[in-house]
CSV table of C-alpha atoms in Angstrom, one decimal:
chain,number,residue,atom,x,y,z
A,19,UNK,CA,0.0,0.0,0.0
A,20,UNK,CA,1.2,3.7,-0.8
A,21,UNK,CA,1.8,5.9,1.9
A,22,UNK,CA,1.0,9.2,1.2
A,23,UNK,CA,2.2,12.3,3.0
A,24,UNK,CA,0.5,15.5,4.0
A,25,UNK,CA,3.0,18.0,3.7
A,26,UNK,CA,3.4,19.3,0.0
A,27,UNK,CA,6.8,18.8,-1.9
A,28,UNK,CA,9.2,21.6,-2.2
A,29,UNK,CA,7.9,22.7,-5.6
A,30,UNK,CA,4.7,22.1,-4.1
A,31,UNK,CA,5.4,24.5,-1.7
A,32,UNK,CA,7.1,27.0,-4.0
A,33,UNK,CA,4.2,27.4,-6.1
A,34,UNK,CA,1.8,27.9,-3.8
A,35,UNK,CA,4.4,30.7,-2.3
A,36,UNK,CA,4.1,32.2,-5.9
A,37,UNK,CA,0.4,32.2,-5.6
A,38,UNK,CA,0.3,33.8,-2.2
A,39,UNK,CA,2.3,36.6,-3.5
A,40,UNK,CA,0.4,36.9,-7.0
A,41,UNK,CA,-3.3,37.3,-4.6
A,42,UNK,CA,-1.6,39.7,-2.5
A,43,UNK,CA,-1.2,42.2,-5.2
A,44,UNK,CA,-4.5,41.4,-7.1
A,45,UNK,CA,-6.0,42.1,-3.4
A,46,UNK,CA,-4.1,45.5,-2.9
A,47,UNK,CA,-5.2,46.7,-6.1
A,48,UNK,CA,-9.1,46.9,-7.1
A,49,UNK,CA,-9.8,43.5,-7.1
A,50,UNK,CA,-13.2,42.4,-8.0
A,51,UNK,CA,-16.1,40.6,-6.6
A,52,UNK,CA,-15.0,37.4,-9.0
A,53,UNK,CA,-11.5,37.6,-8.0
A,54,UNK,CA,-12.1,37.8,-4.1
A,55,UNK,CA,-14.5,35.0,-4.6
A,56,UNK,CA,-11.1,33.0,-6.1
A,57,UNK,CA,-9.0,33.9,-3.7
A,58,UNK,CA,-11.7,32.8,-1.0
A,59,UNK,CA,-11.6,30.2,-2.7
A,60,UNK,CA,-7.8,29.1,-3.2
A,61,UNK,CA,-7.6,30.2,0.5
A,62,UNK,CA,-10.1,27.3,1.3
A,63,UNK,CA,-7.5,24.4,-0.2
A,64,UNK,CA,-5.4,24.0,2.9
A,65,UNK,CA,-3.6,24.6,5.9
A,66,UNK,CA,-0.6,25.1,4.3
A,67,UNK,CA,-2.3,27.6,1.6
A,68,UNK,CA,-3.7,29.3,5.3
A,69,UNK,CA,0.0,29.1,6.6
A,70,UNK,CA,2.1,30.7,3.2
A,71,UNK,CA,-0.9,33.2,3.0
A,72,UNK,CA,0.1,34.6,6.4
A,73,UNK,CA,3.5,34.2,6.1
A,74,UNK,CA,3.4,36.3,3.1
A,75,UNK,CA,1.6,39.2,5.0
A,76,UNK,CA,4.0,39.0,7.7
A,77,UNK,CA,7.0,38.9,5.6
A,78,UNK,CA,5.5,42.3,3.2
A,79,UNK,CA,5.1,43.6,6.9
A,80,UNK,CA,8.5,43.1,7.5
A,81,UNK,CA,9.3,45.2,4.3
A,82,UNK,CA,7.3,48.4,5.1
A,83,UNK,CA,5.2,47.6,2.1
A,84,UNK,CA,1.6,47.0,3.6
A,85,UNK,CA,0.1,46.9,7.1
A,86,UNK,CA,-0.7,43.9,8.9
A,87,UNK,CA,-4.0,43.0,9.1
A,88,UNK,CA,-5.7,43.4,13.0
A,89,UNK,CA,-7.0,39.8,12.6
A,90,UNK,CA,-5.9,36.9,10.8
A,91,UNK,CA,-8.3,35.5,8.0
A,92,UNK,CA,-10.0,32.5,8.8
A,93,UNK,CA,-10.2,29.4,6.2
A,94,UNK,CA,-13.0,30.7,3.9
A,95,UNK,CA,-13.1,34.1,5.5
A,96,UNK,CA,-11.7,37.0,2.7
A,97,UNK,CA,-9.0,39.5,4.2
A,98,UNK,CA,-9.4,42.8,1.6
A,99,UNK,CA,-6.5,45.1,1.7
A,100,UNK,CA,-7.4,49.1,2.0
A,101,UNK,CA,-4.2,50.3,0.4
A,102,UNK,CA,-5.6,50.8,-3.7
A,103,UNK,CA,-3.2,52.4,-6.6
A,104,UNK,CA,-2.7,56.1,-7.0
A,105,UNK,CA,-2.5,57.4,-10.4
A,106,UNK,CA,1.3,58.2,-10.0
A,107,UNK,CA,2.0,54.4,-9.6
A,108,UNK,CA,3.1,53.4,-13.2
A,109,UNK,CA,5.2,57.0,-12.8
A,110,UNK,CA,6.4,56.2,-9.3
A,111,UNK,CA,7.5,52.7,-10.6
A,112,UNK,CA,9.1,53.9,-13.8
A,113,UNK,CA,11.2,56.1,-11.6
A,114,UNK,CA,12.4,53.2,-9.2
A,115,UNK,CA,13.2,51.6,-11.7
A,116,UNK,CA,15.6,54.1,-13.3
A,117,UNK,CA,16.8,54.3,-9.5
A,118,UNK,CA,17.2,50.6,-9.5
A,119,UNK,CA,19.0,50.3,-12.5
A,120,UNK,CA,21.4,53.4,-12.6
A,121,UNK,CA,24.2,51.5,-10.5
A,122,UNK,CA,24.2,48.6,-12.7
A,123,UNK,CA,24.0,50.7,-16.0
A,124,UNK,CA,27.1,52.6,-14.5
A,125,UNK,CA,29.0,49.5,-13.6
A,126,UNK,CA,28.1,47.9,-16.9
A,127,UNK,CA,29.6,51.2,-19.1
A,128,UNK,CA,32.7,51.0,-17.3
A,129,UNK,CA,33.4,47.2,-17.3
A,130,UNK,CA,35.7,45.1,-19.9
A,131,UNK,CA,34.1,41.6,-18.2
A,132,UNK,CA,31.0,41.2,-16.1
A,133,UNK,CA,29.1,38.8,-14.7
A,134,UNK,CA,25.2,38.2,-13.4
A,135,UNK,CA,24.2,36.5,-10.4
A,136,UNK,CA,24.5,33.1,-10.4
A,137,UNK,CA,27.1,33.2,-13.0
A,138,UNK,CA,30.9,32.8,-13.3
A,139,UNK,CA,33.3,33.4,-15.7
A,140,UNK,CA,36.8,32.8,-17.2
A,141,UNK,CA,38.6,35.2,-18.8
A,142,UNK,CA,42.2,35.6,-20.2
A,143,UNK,CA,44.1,38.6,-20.5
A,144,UNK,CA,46.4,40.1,-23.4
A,145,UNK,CA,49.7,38.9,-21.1
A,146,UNK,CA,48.0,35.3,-20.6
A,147,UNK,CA,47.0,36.0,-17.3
A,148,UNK,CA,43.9,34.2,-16.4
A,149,UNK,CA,41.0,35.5,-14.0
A,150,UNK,CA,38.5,33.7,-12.8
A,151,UNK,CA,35.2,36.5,-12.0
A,152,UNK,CA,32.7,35.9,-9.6
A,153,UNK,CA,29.0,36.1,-9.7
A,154,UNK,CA,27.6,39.2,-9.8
A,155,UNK,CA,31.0,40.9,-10.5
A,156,UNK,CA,32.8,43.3,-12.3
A,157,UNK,CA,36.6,43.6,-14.1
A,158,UNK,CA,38.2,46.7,-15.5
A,159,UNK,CA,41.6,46.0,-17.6
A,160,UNK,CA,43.9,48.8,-18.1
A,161,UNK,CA,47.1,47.2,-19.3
A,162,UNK,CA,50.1,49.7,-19.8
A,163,UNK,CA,53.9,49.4,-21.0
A,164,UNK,CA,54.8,50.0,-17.5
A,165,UNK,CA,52.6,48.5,-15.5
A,166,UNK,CA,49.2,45.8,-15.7
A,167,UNK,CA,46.5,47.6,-13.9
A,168,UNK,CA,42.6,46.0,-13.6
A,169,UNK,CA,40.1,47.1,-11.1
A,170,UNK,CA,37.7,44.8,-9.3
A,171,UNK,CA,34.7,46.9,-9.6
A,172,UNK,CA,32.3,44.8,-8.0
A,173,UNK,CA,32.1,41.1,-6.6
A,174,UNK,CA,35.3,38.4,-6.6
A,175,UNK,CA,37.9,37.3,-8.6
A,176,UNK,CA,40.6,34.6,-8.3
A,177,UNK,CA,43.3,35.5,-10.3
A,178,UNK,CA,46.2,33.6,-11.8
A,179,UNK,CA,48.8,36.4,-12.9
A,180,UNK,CA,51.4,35.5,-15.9
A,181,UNK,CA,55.5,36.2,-14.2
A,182,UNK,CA,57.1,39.6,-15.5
A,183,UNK,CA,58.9,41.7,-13.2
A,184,UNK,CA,59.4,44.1,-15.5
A,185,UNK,CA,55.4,44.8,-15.6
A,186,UNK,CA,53.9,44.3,-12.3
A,187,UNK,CA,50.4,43.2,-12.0
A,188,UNK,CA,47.9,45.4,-10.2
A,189,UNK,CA,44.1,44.7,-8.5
A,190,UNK,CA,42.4,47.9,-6.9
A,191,UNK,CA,39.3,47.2,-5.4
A,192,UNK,CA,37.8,50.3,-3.6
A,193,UNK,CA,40.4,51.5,-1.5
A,194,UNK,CA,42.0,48.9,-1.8
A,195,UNK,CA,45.8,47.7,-3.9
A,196,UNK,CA,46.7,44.2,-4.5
A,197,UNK,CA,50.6,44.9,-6.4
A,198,UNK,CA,52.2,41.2,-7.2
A,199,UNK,CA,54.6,40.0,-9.7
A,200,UNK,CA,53.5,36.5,-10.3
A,201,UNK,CA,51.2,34.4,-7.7
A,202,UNK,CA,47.8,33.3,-7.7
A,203,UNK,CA,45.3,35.0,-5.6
A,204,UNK,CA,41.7,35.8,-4.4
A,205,UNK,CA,40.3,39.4,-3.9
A,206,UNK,CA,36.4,40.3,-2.5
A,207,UNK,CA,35.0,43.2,-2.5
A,208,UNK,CA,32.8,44.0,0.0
A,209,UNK,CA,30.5,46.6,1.3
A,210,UNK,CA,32.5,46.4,5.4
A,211,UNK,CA,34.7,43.8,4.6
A,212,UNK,CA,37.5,43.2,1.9
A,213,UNK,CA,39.6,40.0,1.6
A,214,UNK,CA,42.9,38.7,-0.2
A,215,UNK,CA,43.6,35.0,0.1
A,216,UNK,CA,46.8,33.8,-1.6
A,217,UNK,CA,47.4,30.6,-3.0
A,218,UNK,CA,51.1,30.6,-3.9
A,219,UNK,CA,53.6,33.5,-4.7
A,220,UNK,CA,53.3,36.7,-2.7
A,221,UNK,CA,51.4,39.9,-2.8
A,222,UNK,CA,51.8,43.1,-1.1
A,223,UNK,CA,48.4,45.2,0.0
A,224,UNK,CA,48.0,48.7,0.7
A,225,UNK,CA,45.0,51.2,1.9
A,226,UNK,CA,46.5,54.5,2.3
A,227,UNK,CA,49.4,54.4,4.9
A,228,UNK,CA,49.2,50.4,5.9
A,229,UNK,CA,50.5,47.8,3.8
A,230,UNK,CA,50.5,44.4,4.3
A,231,UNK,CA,52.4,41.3,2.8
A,232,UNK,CA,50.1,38.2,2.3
A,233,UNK,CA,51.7,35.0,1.6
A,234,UNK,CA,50.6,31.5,0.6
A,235,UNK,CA,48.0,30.0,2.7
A,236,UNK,CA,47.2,33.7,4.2
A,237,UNK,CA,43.7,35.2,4.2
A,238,UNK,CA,44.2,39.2,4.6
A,239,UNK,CA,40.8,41.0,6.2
A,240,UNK,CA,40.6,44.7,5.5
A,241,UNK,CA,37.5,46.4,7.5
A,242,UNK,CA,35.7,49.5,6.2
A,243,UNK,CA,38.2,51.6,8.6
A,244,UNK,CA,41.4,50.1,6.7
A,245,UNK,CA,43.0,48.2,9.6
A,246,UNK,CA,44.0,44.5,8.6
A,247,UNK,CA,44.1,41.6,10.4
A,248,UNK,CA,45.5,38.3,9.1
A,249,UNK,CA,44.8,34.6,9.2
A,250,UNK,CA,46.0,31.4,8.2
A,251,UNK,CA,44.0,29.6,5.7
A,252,UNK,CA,44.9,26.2,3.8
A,253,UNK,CA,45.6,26.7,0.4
A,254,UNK,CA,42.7,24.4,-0.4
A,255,UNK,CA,40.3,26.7,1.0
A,256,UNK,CA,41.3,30.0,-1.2
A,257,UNK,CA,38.7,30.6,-3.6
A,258,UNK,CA,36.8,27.3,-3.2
A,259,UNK,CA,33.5,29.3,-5.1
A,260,UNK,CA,35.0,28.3,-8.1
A,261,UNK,CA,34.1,24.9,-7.0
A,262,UNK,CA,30.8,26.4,-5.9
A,263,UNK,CA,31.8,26.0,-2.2
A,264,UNK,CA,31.8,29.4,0.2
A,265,UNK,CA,34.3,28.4,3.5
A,266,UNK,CA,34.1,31.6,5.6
A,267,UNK,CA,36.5,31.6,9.2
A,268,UNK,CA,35.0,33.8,12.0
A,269,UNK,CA,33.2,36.5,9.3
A,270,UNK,CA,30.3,38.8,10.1
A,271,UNK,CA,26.7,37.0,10.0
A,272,UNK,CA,26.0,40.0,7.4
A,273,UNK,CA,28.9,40.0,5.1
A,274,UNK,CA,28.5,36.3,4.3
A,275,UNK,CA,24.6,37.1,3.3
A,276,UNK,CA,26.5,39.7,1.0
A,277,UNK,CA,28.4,37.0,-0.7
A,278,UNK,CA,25.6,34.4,-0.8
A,279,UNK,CA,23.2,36.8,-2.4
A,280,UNK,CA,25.9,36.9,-5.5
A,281,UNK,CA,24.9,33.7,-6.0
A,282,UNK,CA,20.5,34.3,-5.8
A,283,UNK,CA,19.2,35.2,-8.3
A,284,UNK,CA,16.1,37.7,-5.6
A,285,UNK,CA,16.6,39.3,-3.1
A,286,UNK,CA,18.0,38.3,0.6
A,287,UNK,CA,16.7,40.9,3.1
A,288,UNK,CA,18.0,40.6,6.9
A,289,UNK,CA,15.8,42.4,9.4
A,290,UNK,CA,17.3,40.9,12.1
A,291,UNK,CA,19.3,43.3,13.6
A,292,UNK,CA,21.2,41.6,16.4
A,293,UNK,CA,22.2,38.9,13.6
A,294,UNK,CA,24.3,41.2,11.6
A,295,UNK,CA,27.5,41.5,13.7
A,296,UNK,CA,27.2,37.8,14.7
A,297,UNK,CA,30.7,35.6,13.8
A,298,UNK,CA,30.2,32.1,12.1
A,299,UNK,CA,32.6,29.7,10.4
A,300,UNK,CA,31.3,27.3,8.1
A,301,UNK,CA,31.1,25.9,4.9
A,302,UNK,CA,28.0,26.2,2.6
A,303,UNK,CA,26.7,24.9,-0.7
A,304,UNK,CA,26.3,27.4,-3.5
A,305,UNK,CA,24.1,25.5,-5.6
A,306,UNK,CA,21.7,25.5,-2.8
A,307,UNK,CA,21.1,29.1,-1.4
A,308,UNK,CA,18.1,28.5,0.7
A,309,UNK,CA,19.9,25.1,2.3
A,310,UNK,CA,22.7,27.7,3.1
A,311,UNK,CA,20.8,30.2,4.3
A,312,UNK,CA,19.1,28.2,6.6
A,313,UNK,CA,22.3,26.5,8.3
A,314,UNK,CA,23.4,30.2,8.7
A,315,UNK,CA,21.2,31.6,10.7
A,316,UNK,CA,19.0,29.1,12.4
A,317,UNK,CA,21.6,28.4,15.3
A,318,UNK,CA,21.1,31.9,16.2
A,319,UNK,CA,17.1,31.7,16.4
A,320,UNK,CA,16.7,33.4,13.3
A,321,UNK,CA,14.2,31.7,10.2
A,322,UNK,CA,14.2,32.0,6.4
A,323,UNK,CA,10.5,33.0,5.4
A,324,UNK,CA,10.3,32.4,1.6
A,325,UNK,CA,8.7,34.8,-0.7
A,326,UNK,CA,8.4,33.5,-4.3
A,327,UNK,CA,11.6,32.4,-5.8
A,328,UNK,CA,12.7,35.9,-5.7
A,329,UNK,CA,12.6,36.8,-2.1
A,330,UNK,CA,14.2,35.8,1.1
A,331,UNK,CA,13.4,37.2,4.7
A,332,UNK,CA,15.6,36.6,7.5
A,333,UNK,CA,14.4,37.5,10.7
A,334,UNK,CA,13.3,35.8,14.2
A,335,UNK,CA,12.3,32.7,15.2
């Protein structure tokens, strides 16, 4: 005899998140009788439709997009939003979105290689350097007779730089100088957090008045305030996302949600505030984002609420 179970499958699950979030903004627009009939209706099919529906509420609570509701719908009973479209929406929108895409229209005009999220890529430069980019990252060549200069715009990149000691081989990265002469190393730019890792050869880092030499099996932290602090890190373990691995060793709860969300194609929004300076080592799965997430911040009381496949909530338990 089959056994059958009563929780839904994943893509079960995911579709009926998709649905929760299509109703909501049928609902916060003029829907009519017909359509709040159907979403009675659709409401009425289980617990777990009962359970997403509220979750979703909560979690567009969470975003400052629409109040919560005093009470929670009952099965069959129709929760009507009062918030309805002003005739400066399809305006409004059109100018968010110019917001929206401005950075990535800048970054995209000034970069020779660029990637989306998700994505990776290989690319080799006129000396026969190779650089491996990141997802959701950006390169800048500037090769001269004197010197090989790229900028990392945006993102990671592991980098595997051709010998010449009459041209050294330069990576700037915000404030940030990476100057080598032959070596193989790893460079992230982040928002509070930088980071060289080197797997062999030897690279010398500089952010206005510090410098710092990184050697093989060396990871090199640089905060927002320039001071640097350095670790020992297997050469194994430098650049492992090119294996679609992320190994992170004592980093901010916050700055490895910055690296994950190169790899999701939504968004990842932490509203947990006490989570964000919170130090964890670990290793996580690139291929599986929400599997990552999850292991991240659940030792620290924190849950994942799932928004369509483009939307991720952290907040508490």
């Amino acid at each position: 005899m089959e056994q059958h179970s009563n929780q839904p499958s994943a893509s079960d699950a995911e579709s009926i998140h998709q649905q929760a979030s299509d109703w909501l903004l049928i609902l916060n627009g003029d829907a009519s009788e017909q359509q709040q009939e159907a979403f009675a209706s659709w409401l009425q099919q289980s617990d777990e439709h009962q359970r997403i529906w509220q979750q979703t509420l909560r979690a567009w609570k969470l975003m400052g997009q629409l109040p919560q509701p005093e009470t929670q719908p009952q099965r069959g009973e129709l929760h009507t939003l009062s918030i309805r479209p002003q005739r400066w929406l399809p305006a409004a929108i059109a100018a968010c979105l110019v917001v929206v895409m401005w950075p990535w229209l800048a970054l995209y005009w000034q970069a020779d290689a660029i990637t989306g999220k998700g994505e990776t890529q290989q690319v080799t430069l006129e000396d026969g350097s190779q650089v491996y980019l990141g997802a959701d990252s950006a390169l800048a060549v500037n090769f001269q007779q004197q010197q090989r200069a790229v900028t990392l715009l945006k993102g990671q990149a592991y980098f595997q730089v051709s010998h010449n000691p009459q041209r050294p081989f330069v990576v700037t990265s915000n404030q940030l100088q990476v100057k080598v002469l032959g070596t193989e190393f790893d460079v992230e730019a982040g928002n509070e957090h930088s980071y060289v890792g080197v797997a062999s050869g030897l690279v010398a880092v500089s952010q206005g008045e510090q410098q710092q030499q990184v050697r093989p099996g060396q990871l090199l932290n640089i905060n927002a305030s320039g001071e640097m602090q350095t670790q020992q890190l297997a050469s194994e373990l430098v650049a492992p996302w090119r294996e679609q691995r992320l190994f992170v060793h004592n980093r901010p709860v916050a700055d490895v949600i910055a690296s994950l969300q190169r790899y999701y194609s939504g968004l990842i929004v932490l509203q947990h505030d006490e989570l964000k300076h919170k130090r964890v080592t670990g290793s996580y799965q690139l291929q599986h984002i929400d599997d990552a997430l999850d292991a991240l911040v659940r030792p620290y009381g924190a849950e994942v609420i799932h928004i369509s496949p483009y939307l991720r909530i952290i907040t508490r338990s």
